[in-house]
Amino acid sequence: MMDHNGTSLTRDPEPYIANVPVGVLATIGNTPTIQLEQIGKGQRAKLYAKLEFLNPGGSLKDRPALAMLTSALAEGRIKPGGLIIESSSGNMGIGLAQAARFFRLRFICVIDIKTTISNIRILEALGAEVELIQEPHPETGEFLDARKFRVAQLLAQNPGAFWPNQYENQANVDSHCSSTAPELVASLGRPPDYVLVATSTCGTLGGFQKFLTGICAHTQIIAVDAEGSALFGPPAPGRSIPGLGSASKARLASVDSLLIDYVSTQDCVTGAHLLAQREAILVGGSSGGVIVSALRLARRVRVGASVAMILPDRGERYLDTIFNRQWLAVHCADLEKRMEEFDE
C-alpha cells in the first residue's frame, strides 16, 4: 500500500529497533549514581549514592542471583526445568525467584519469621515455593542455621536440586567485581576516596575489594555491619533489620585493611527516613545504615573527599516496619530527635 507520495505504508514484519533489551534480566545492572545534594549540604565531603534498588527485582541481589544461576546453567549443574533451593532473608530470594521464573525453573525459598510480609508476597507472586522457618536452630539459637538445616533436608529429599549457596559462591563476588564496582568508578570518573558497602553475605564487599585492588585504587572500603552481627566478630542479640549483618562469619570478603562501622537498628531507621524526607528517595533499612555511617564519616574526612555509598534495596518492602508508626513507637521512638542531629 502506498500513500499519495508513493511511499510504502506496509510495515516491515521484523522492524529493527536499536538498543532494546531482550527480557527483564537484561535490565539488571547499569544503575545510576547520583550526588546527594540535600543531606550533603554543609558536609566536608561530597556524597554519592549508587541506586541499586533500581534493579528490576528491587535490589542489588539481582546481580549475584543472575550470575549464580547463569554460571550453573552453563556448567550443567542445573538441568532444564530443574529445582533451585536457597535460604534467604528476602532480597536474594526475590532475585533468584525472578531469574528462576524467567528460566522456567522451580524455586524453593527457605525464609524465617523475620522476613517481611511484602517480601513473602513478592516471592509467591514470582512463583517461588516458600518454606517458613518459625523457630531458631535449637543448638545455636540462630534462624540462619535453622534455614540452612532445612535447605540441607530439602536437598536430600530432592536429588539433583541446585543450591546456589550465596554465602560461599564465588559468582556472588564476581558479579559485583565485573559490574557494580566498575560502574561506580566509571560514573565518578575515578575511584572514590571512600566507599561504604552494607554487609550480609559479603559478596558486594568482596567484589569491591577484588576490583579496586585490581586497578590499584587507594579507595578506603568501609563495611557497614549491624550491631550484633557475627560477620567480623562474636554475635550478640538485637539485630532486627533483615538483610544487614549475619549470624555467620564472612566467607566472601577479606578483613585485611577493612574498616568496619557498626550501626544500630535506630541508625538504619534514621538513615532511611533522612533519605525519604531530605532526598525523596525511599530505601530499606540497610541503605539507612549506610547513610548514617556516611554522614558520620563526612564530618571527619578532608574537605572535598568523595564518599560513595551502595544503596541496596527499595523502601516499599518496609512499609509495615521502618515506615510504620506503630513499629517506630517500639523500635525508634526518638526518630525526630535522631534526624535533627544530622541537620546540625
Tab-separated table of C-alpha atoms in Angstrom:
chain	number	residue	atom	x	y	z
A	1	MET	CA	0.000	0.000	0.000
A	2	MET	CA	1.276	3.464	-0.969
A	3	ASP	CA	0.445	6.980	0.306
A	4	HIS	CA	-0.195	9.891	-2.088
A	5	ASN	CA	3.565	10.488	-2.374
A	6	GLY	CA	4.209	6.908	-3.388
A	7	THR	CA	5.765	5.943	-0.033
A	8	SER	CA	5.059	2.432	1.131
A	9	LEU	CA	2.820	2.190	4.203
A	10	THR	CA	3.483	-1.536	4.677
A	11	ARG	CA	5.247	-2.277	7.986
A	12	ASP	CA	8.435	-4.273	7.985
A	13	PRO	CA	7.455	-7.645	9.509
A	14	GLU	CA	10.582	-7.515	11.737
A	15	PRO	CA	11.356	-3.825	12.312
A	16	TYR	CA	14.830	-3.047	13.606
A	17	ILE	CA	14.814	-1.276	16.963
A	18	ALA	CA	18.248	-0.484	18.338
A	19	ASN	CA	19.290	-0.908	21.981
A	20	VAL	CA	16.134	-2.593	23.249
A	21	PRO	CA	16.941	-5.233	25.912
A	22	VAL	CA	15.514	-8.702	25.397
A	23	GLY	CA	13.797	-9.793	28.589
A	24	VAL	CA	13.749	-8.305	32.065
A	25	LEU	CA	17.024	-9.906	33.169
A	26	ALA	CA	18.859	-7.846	30.555
A	27	THR	CA	17.971	-4.725	32.544
A	28	ILE	CA	19.901	-5.844	35.625
A	29	GLY	CA	22.829	-3.552	36.352
A	30	ASN	CA	23.913	-0.164	34.992
A	31	THR	CA	22.106	1.538	37.871
A	32	PRO	CA	22.679	5.302	38.185
A	33	THR	CA	24.967	7.037	40.636
A	34	ILE	CA	23.788	10.410	41.935
A	35	GLN	CA	25.172	13.135	44.163
A	36	LEU	CA	23.148	13.635	47.337
A	37	GLU	CA	22.577	17.371	47.391
A	38	GLN	CA	20.254	17.915	50.353
A	39	ILE	CA	21.806	15.812	53.110
A	40	GLY	CA	25.196	16.641	51.619
A	41	LYS	CA	24.829	20.381	52.267
A	42	GLY	CA	27.456	21.700	54.638
A	43	GLN	CA	29.375	18.417	54.666
A	44	ARG	CA	33.140	18.337	54.259
A	45	ALA	CA	32.834	15.502	51.745
A	46	LYS	CA	30.888	15.070	48.530
A	47	LEU	CA	28.317	12.305	48.949
A	48	TYR	CA	27.423	9.956	46.105
A	49	ALA	CA	24.912	7.094	46.073
A	50	LYS	CA	24.622	4.191	43.635
A	51	LEU	CA	20.920	3.368	43.388
A	52	GLU	CA	20.893	-0.427	43.389
A	53	PHE	CA	17.202	-0.519	44.281
A	54	LEU	CA	16.502	0.412	40.644
A	55	ASN	CA	17.367	-3.119	39.526
A	56	PRO	CA	14.200	-4.837	38.230
A	57	GLY	CA	13.853	-7.094	41.271
A	58	GLY	CA	14.292	-4.134	43.588
A	59	SER	CA	17.768	-4.769	44.987
A	60	LEU	CA	21.435	-5.306	44.235
A	61	LYS	CA	20.863	-9.035	44.879
A	62	ASP	CA	19.545	-9.278	41.310
A	63	ARG	CA	23.155	-9.225	40.120
A	64	PRO	CA	24.521	-12.246	42.048
A	65	ALA	CA	21.238	-14.140	41.684
A	66	LEU	CA	21.518	-13.947	37.902
A	67	ALA	CA	25.258	-14.686	37.965
A	68	MET	CA	24.893	-17.777	40.149
A	69	LEU	CA	22.114	-19.269	38.026
A	70	THR	CA	23.643	-18.499	34.630
A	71	SER	CA	27.011	-19.971	35.630
A	72	ALA	CA	25.326	-23.106	36.995
A	73	LEU	CA	23.204	-23.448	33.845
A	74	ALA	CA	26.269	-23.044	31.628
A	75	GLU	CA	28.142	-25.716	33.604
A	76	GLY	CA	25.215	-28.137	33.514
A	77	ARG	CA	24.666	-28.072	37.274
A	78	ILE	CA	21.068	-27.005	36.636
A	79	LYS	CA	19.049	-29.059	34.180
A	80	PRO	CA	16.169	-27.593	32.125
A	81	GLY	CA	13.153	-27.286	34.386
A	82	GLY	CA	15.339	-28.066	37.406
A	83	LEU	CA	14.885	-27.177	41.057
A	84	ILE	CA	16.686	-24.382	42.917
A	85	ILE	CA	16.747	-24.335	46.727
A	86	GLU	CA	18.145	-21.440	48.756
A	87	SER	CA	17.938	-19.756	52.147
A	88	SER	CA	17.213	-16.032	52.147
A	89	SER	CA	16.061	-13.186	54.356
A	90	GLY	CA	14.299	-11.641	51.365
A	91	ASN	CA	16.169	-9.836	48.596
A	92	MET	CA	18.347	-12.701	47.350
A	93	GLY	CA	15.247	-14.866	47.347
A	94	ILE	CA	13.426	-12.330	45.186
A	95	GLY	CA	16.373	-12.063	42.808
A	96	LEU	CA	16.515	-15.841	42.480
A	97	ALA	CA	12.737	-16.103	42.114
A	98	GLN	CA	12.802	-13.576	39.268
A	99	ALA	CA	15.642	-15.331	37.437
A	100	ALA	CA	14.215	-18.805	38.084
A	101	ARG	CA	10.812	-17.795	36.726
A	102	PHE	CA	12.439	-16.304	33.615
A	103	PHE	CA	14.429	-19.508	33.002
A	104	ARG	CA	11.362	-21.682	33.772
A	105	LEU	CA	12.972	-23.255	36.821
A	106	ARG	CA	11.293	-24.322	40.042
A	107	PHE	CA	12.438	-22.450	43.152
A	108	ILE	CA	12.027	-23.194	46.861
A	109	CYS	CA	12.965	-20.288	49.119
A	110	VAL	CA	13.581	-21.018	52.801
A	111	ILE	CA	12.844	-17.916	54.890
A	112	ASP	CA	12.150	-17.221	58.557
A	113	ILE	CA	9.741	-15.128	60.600
A	114	LYS	CA	11.938	-12.002	60.293
A	115	THR	CA	11.202	-11.834	56.553
A	116	THR	CA	8.754	-9.032	55.807
A	117	ILE	CA	5.231	-9.856	54.654
A	118	SER	CA	5.730	-7.822	51.486
A	119	ASN	CA	8.827	-9.844	50.552
A	120	ILE	CA	6.913	-13.081	51.091
A	121	ARG	CA	4.145	-11.872	48.805
A	122	ILE	CA	6.634	-10.871	46.116
A	123	LEU	CA	8.279	-14.292	46.305
A	124	GLU	CA	4.915	-16.004	45.918
A	125	ALA	CA	3.871	-13.686	43.082
A	126	LEU	CA	7.020	-14.710	41.198
A	127	GLY	CA	6.137	-18.376	41.603
A	128	ALA	CA	8.517	-19.297	44.424
A	129	GLU	CA	7.530	-22.007	46.877
A	130	VAL	CA	8.069	-20.518	50.330
A	131	GLU	CA	9.226	-22.589	53.308
A	132	LEU	CA	8.809	-20.591	56.526
A	133	ILE	CA	11.070	-21.382	59.483
A	134	GLN	CA	9.305	-20.436	62.713
A	135	GLU	CA	11.924	-21.404	65.303
A	136	PRO	CA	15.687	-20.780	65.510
A	137	HIS	CA	18.157	-23.643	65.458
A	138	PRO	CA	17.902	-25.493	68.798
A	139	GLU	CA	21.682	-25.616	69.308
A	140	THR	CA	22.803	-22.180	68.118
A	141	GLY	CA	19.630	-20.156	68.603
A	142	GLU	CA	20.077	-18.658	65.107
A	143	PHE	CA	17.448	-18.527	62.371
A	144	LEU	CA	20.155	-18.656	59.672
A	145	ASP	CA	21.345	-22.016	60.961
A	146	ALA	CA	17.751	-23.264	61.043
A	147	ARG	CA	17.238	-22.135	57.443
A	148	LYS	CA	20.436	-23.824	56.278
A	149	PHE	CA	19.428	-27.025	58.078
A	150	ARG	CA	16.114	-27.028	56.228
A	151	VAL	CA	17.916	-26.410	52.917
A	152	ALA	CA	20.057	-29.470	53.605
A	153	GLN	CA	16.929	-31.543	54.290
A	154	LEU	CA	15.286	-30.377	51.063
A	155	LEU	CA	18.420	-31.115	49.035
A	156	ALA	CA	18.459	-34.650	50.444
A	157	GLN	CA	14.803	-35.077	49.536
A	158	ASN	CA	15.301	-33.717	46.002
A	159	PRO	CA	18.334	-35.333	44.336
A	160	GLY	CA	19.639	-33.171	41.504
A	161	ALA	CA	18.393	-29.917	43.024
A	162	PHE	CA	20.822	-26.985	42.939
A	163	TRP	CA	21.831	-24.944	45.987
A	164	PRO	CA	23.394	-21.621	44.904
A	165	ASN	CA	24.942	-21.235	48.385
A	166	GLN	CA	25.093	-17.470	48.227
A	167	TYR	CA	27.268	-17.476	51.356
A	168	GLU	CA	30.257	-19.079	49.620
A	169	ASN	CA	29.567	-18.874	45.872
A	170	GLN	CA	32.355	-17.001	44.089
A	171	ALA	CA	29.893	-15.912	41.393
A	172	ASN	CA	28.371	-13.680	44.078
A	173	VAL	CA	31.668	-11.807	44.384
A	174	ASP	CA	32.408	-11.827	40.656
A	175	SER	CA	29.051	-10.271	39.768
A	176	HIS	CA	29.981	-7.148	41.722
A	177	CYS	CA	33.624	-7.171	40.626
A	178	SER	CA	32.585	-7.230	36.967
A	179	SER	CA	29.652	-4.803	37.140
A	180	THR	CA	28.735	-2.906	40.327
A	181	ALA	CA	32.225	-1.695	41.227
A	182	PRO	CA	33.397	-0.696	37.702
A	183	GLU	CA	30.057	1.013	37.057
A	184	LEU	CA	30.559	3.190	40.139
A	185	VAL	CA	34.107	4.133	39.170
A	186	ALA	CA	33.037	4.901	35.599
A	187	SER	CA	30.185	7.117	36.841
A	188	LEU	CA	32.509	9.152	39.067
A	189	GLY	CA	35.339	9.256	36.526
A	190	ARG	CA	37.794	7.882	39.091
A	191	PRO	CA	37.783	5.648	42.177
A	192	PRO	CA	36.186	7.385	45.181
A	193	ASP	CA	38.189	8.160	48.303
A	194	TYR	CA	35.750	6.074	50.353
A	195	VAL	CA	33.070	3.546	49.500
A	196	LEU	CA	30.552	2.246	52.033
A	197	VAL	CA	29.012	-1.179	51.494
A	198	ALA	CA	26.295	-2.856	53.574
A	199	THR	CA	27.194	-6.391	54.647
A	200	SER	CA	25.241	-9.658	54.579
A	201	THR	CA	26.821	-12.449	52.520
A	202	CYS	CA	29.706	-10.001	51.851
A	203	GLY	CA	29.532	-10.699	48.107
A	204	THR	CA	29.297	-6.978	47.333
A	205	LEU	CA	32.110	-6.206	49.733
A	206	GLY	CA	34.318	-8.938	48.256
A	207	GLY	CA	33.554	-7.744	44.729
A	208	PHE	CA	34.607	-4.177	45.528
A	209	GLN	CA	37.760	-5.409	47.239
A	210	LYS	CA	38.683	-7.539	44.227
A	211	PHE	CA	38.024	-4.814	41.647
A	212	LEU	CA	39.601	-1.884	43.494
A	213	THR	CA	42.675	-3.936	44.347
A	214	GLY	CA	42.923	-4.990	40.702
A	215	ILE	CA	43.075	-1.376	39.498
A	216	CYS	CA	45.406	-0.356	42.358
A	217	ALA	CA	42.911	2.162	43.706
A	218	HIS	CA	43.564	3.860	47.040
A	219	THR	CA	39.896	3.763	47.993
A	220	GLN	CA	39.160	3.021	51.638
A	221	ILE	CA	36.384	0.439	51.820
A	222	ILE	CA	34.090	0.622	54.827
A	223	ALA	CA	31.918	-2.366	55.697
A	224	VAL	CA	28.676	-1.220	57.306
A	225	ASP	CA	27.617	-4.034	59.609
A	226	ALA	CA	24.774	-4.468	62.076
A	227	GLU	CA	25.386	-4.373	65.804
A	228	GLY	CA	25.236	-7.982	66.970
A	229	SER	CA	26.361	-9.410	63.625
A	230	ALA	CA	28.831	-12.318	63.650
A	231	LEU	CA	30.464	-11.473	60.310
A	232	PHE	CA	33.625	-9.966	61.808
A	233	GLY	CA	33.286	-10.788	65.498
A	234	PRO	CA	31.223	-12.649	68.104
A	235	PRO	CA	27.446	-12.460	67.635
A	236	ALA	CA	25.116	-10.665	70.021
A	237	PRO	CA	21.327	-10.404	70.235
A	238	GLY	CA	19.371	-7.451	68.947
A	239	ARG	CA	19.555	-7.391	65.139
A	240	SER	CA	16.144	-6.539	63.664
A	241	ILE	CA	16.866	-5.184	60.147
A	242	PRO	CA	16.580	-8.028	57.596
A	243	GLY	CA	19.484	-8.327	55.185
A	244	LEU	CA	22.070	-6.438	57.231
A	245	GLY	CA	24.697	-8.437	59.110
A	246	SER	CA	24.725	-12.183	59.560
A	247	ALA	CA	24.892	-14.925	62.142
A	248	SER	CA	27.852	-16.494	60.270
A	249	LYS	CA	31.443	-15.434	59.652
A	250	ALA	CA	32.277	-13.631	56.422
A	251	ARG	CA	33.406	-16.089	53.738
A	252	LEU	CA	33.426	-13.919	50.615
A	253	ALA	CA	35.465	-10.932	51.778
A	254	SER	CA	38.826	-10.305	53.397
A	255	VAL	CA	39.133	-8.406	56.667
A	256	ASP	CA	42.602	-7.117	55.735
A	257	SER	CA	42.759	-3.290	55.578
A	258	LEU	CA	38.995	-3.208	56.103
A	259	LEU	CA	37.268	-0.603	58.236
A	260	ILE	CA	34.064	-1.801	59.895
A	261	ASP	CA	31.351	0.544	61.103
A	262	TYR	CA	28.611	-0.974	63.229
A	263	VAL	CA	25.154	0.553	63.052
A	264	SER	CA	22.130	0.028	65.271
A	265	THR	CA	18.525	-0.609	64.289
A	266	GLN	CA	17.839	3.018	65.197
A	267	ASP	CA	20.640	4.181	62.873
A	268	CYS	CA	19.138	2.196	59.999
A	269	VAL	CA	15.682	3.657	60.594
A	270	THR	CA	17.034	7.192	60.940
A	271	GLY	CA	19.019	6.987	57.714
A	272	ALA	CA	16.078	5.603	55.751
A	273	HIS	CA	13.842	8.447	56.945
A	274	LEU	CA	16.543	11.039	56.237
A	275	LEU	CA	16.765	9.864	52.631
A	276	ALA	CA	12.979	9.836	52.253
A	277	GLN	CA	12.440	13.285	53.742
A	278	ARG	CA	15.574	15.108	52.519
A	279	GLU	CA	16.228	13.470	49.141
A	280	ALA	CA	12.804	11.965	48.241
A	281	ILE	CA	14.457	8.527	47.965
A	282	LEU	CA	12.620	5.585	49.514
A	283	VAL	CA	15.045	2.888	50.640
A	284	GLY	CA	15.241	-0.012	53.064
A	285	GLY	CA	16.951	-0.324	56.428
A	286	SER	CA	20.382	-1.444	55.225
A	287	SER	CA	20.572	1.651	53.000
A	288	GLY	CA	19.610	3.721	56.032
A	289	GLY	CA	22.527	2.268	57.966
A	290	VAL	CA	24.894	3.121	55.115
A	291	ILE	CA	23.624	6.707	55.020
A	292	VAL	CA	24.144	7.288	58.743
A	293	SER	CA	27.607	5.751	58.538
A	294	ALA	CA	28.465	8.007	55.580
A	295	LEU	CA	27.208	11.142	57.330
A	296	ARG	CA	29.344	10.386	60.369
A	297	LEU	CA	32.342	9.790	58.133
A	298	ALA	CA	31.725	13.001	56.175
A	299	ARG	CA	32.209	15.066	59.336
A	300	ARG	CA	35.827	13.977	59.831
A	301	VAL	CA	37.373	13.480	56.363
A	302	ARG	CA	39.291	16.082	54.410
A	303	VAL	CA	37.341	18.784	52.621
A	304	GLY	CA	36.301	17.672	49.129
A	305	ALA	CA	36.772	13.956	49.726
A	306	SER	CA	34.465	11.730	47.697
A	307	VAL	CA	32.304	9.354	49.727
A	308	ALA	CA	30.329	6.810	47.696
A	309	MET	CA	27.563	4.564	49.011
A	310	ILE	CA	25.838	1.494	47.653
A	311	LEU	CA	22.102	1.644	48.457
A	312	PRO	CA	20.928	-1.997	48.330
A	313	ASP	CA	17.126	-2.037	48.203
A	314	ARG	CA	13.905	-0.066	47.954
A	315	GLY	CA	11.722	1.067	50.819
A	316	GLU	CA	8.278	-0.125	49.727
A	317	ARG	CA	9.117	-3.503	51.257
A	318	TYR	CA	9.404	-1.887	54.694
A	319	LEU	CA	6.118	-0.002	54.866
A	320	ASP	CA	4.937	-2.344	57.622
A	321	THR	CA	8.125	-1.899	59.669
A	322	ILE	CA	10.520	1.051	59.480
A	323	PHE	CA	7.929	3.301	57.809
A	324	ASN	CA	5.093	2.208	60.108
A	325	ARG	CA	4.217	4.479	63.060
A	326	GLN	CA	3.295	1.630	65.376
A	327	TRP	CA	6.554	-0.188	64.645
A	328	LEU	CA	8.516	3.041	65.117
A	329	ALA	CA	6.932	3.646	68.505
A	330	VAL	CA	8.501	0.404	69.689
A	331	HIS	CA	11.833	0.374	67.830
A	332	CYS	CA	12.755	4.051	67.300
A	333	ALA	CA	10.519	6.325	69.357
A	334	ASP	CA	13.044	9.212	69.261
A	335	LEU	CA	13.287	9.283	65.451
A	336	GLU	CA	12.740	13.034	65.067
A	337	LYS	CA	15.450	13.845	67.612
A	338	ARG	CA	17.863	11.477	65.864
A	339	MET	CA	17.191	13.076	62.491
A	340	GLU	CA	17.783	16.552	63.908
A	341	GLU	CA	21.298	15.528	64.907
A	342	PHE	CA	22.221	15.310	61.226
A	343	ASP	CA	20.787	18.754	60.433
A	344	GLU	CA	23.163	20.495	62.816
